């Protein structure tokens, strides 16, 4: 699976959009981009995933560049409860050797 | 629908003791994995399984065994506990083939003294 690079930490004001970047310049054509978050010592929570097109669900939006070498997770109206570590992961969705490797992630601080 | 259930939530072991961390899921997921997370660190993959009867090693498998006799259960065995195995352990499952994300359990906090 391709390696991802994320900033170590970011700040965001409550009520504003939080834009979390992820670089995955070695991504292959059959690899998906996944985002998870982990709120203080809880189990990680799946947020969203995408292949080529931009995706949106009730939690967030995922913007993938046309060359697929980077992506951005957008939390449209960040709240204090969105303070967490956000993990960007790239993996092949359909493989017999399936496994997911988590990196260090981005620690997002939402401030009042 | 309980999702992924891990037991126990907390455990203290003495060095050299053995124990089994339990993980069960009721979503009929094919894929299951075990991760450990040390303080201030990301998750590291210990072992994973792509279906009943099939397991494989992750990044940090030494000192741990797994088995997958049923689709629902994926226990993690510590053979001879060491202080370096003090960590939070997370079990996760996924629908597998296809694009589903992982569902994680709430974790087992293990301290080895």
GROMACS .gro file of C-alpha atoms in nm, chain A residues 38-44 83-85 87 107, chain B residues 10 37 88-90 105-109:
model
   22
   38UNK     CA    1  -0.952   0.862   1.688
   39UNK     CA    2  -1.097   1.062   1.973
   40UNK     CA    3  -0.889   1.038   2.288
   41UNK     CA    4  -0.810   0.669   2.352
   42UNK     CA    5  -1.127   0.542   2.186
   43UNK     CA    6  -1.116   0.300   1.894
   44UNK     CA    7  -1.064   0.467   1.555
   83UNK     CA    8  -1.079   1.740   1.827
   84UNK     CA    9  -0.906   1.410   1.746
   85UNK     CA   10  -0.625   1.243   1.555
   87UNK     CA   11  -0.556   0.921   0.987
  107UNK     CA   12  -0.380   1.589   1.558
  122UNK     CA   13  -0.867  -0.367   3.138
  149UNK     CA   14  -0.125   0.147   2.027
  200UNK     CA   15  -0.388  -0.058   2.426
  201UNK     CA   16  -0.506  -0.331   2.193
  202UNK     CA   17  -0.771  -0.272   1.930
  217UNK     CA   18  -1.373  -0.226   1.910
  218UNK     CA   19  -1.335  -0.006   2.218
  219UNK     CA   20  -0.998  -0.153   2.310
  220UNK     CA   21  -0.830  -0.355   2.585
  221UNK     CA   22  -0.589  -0.167   2.809
   0.00000   0.00000   0.00000
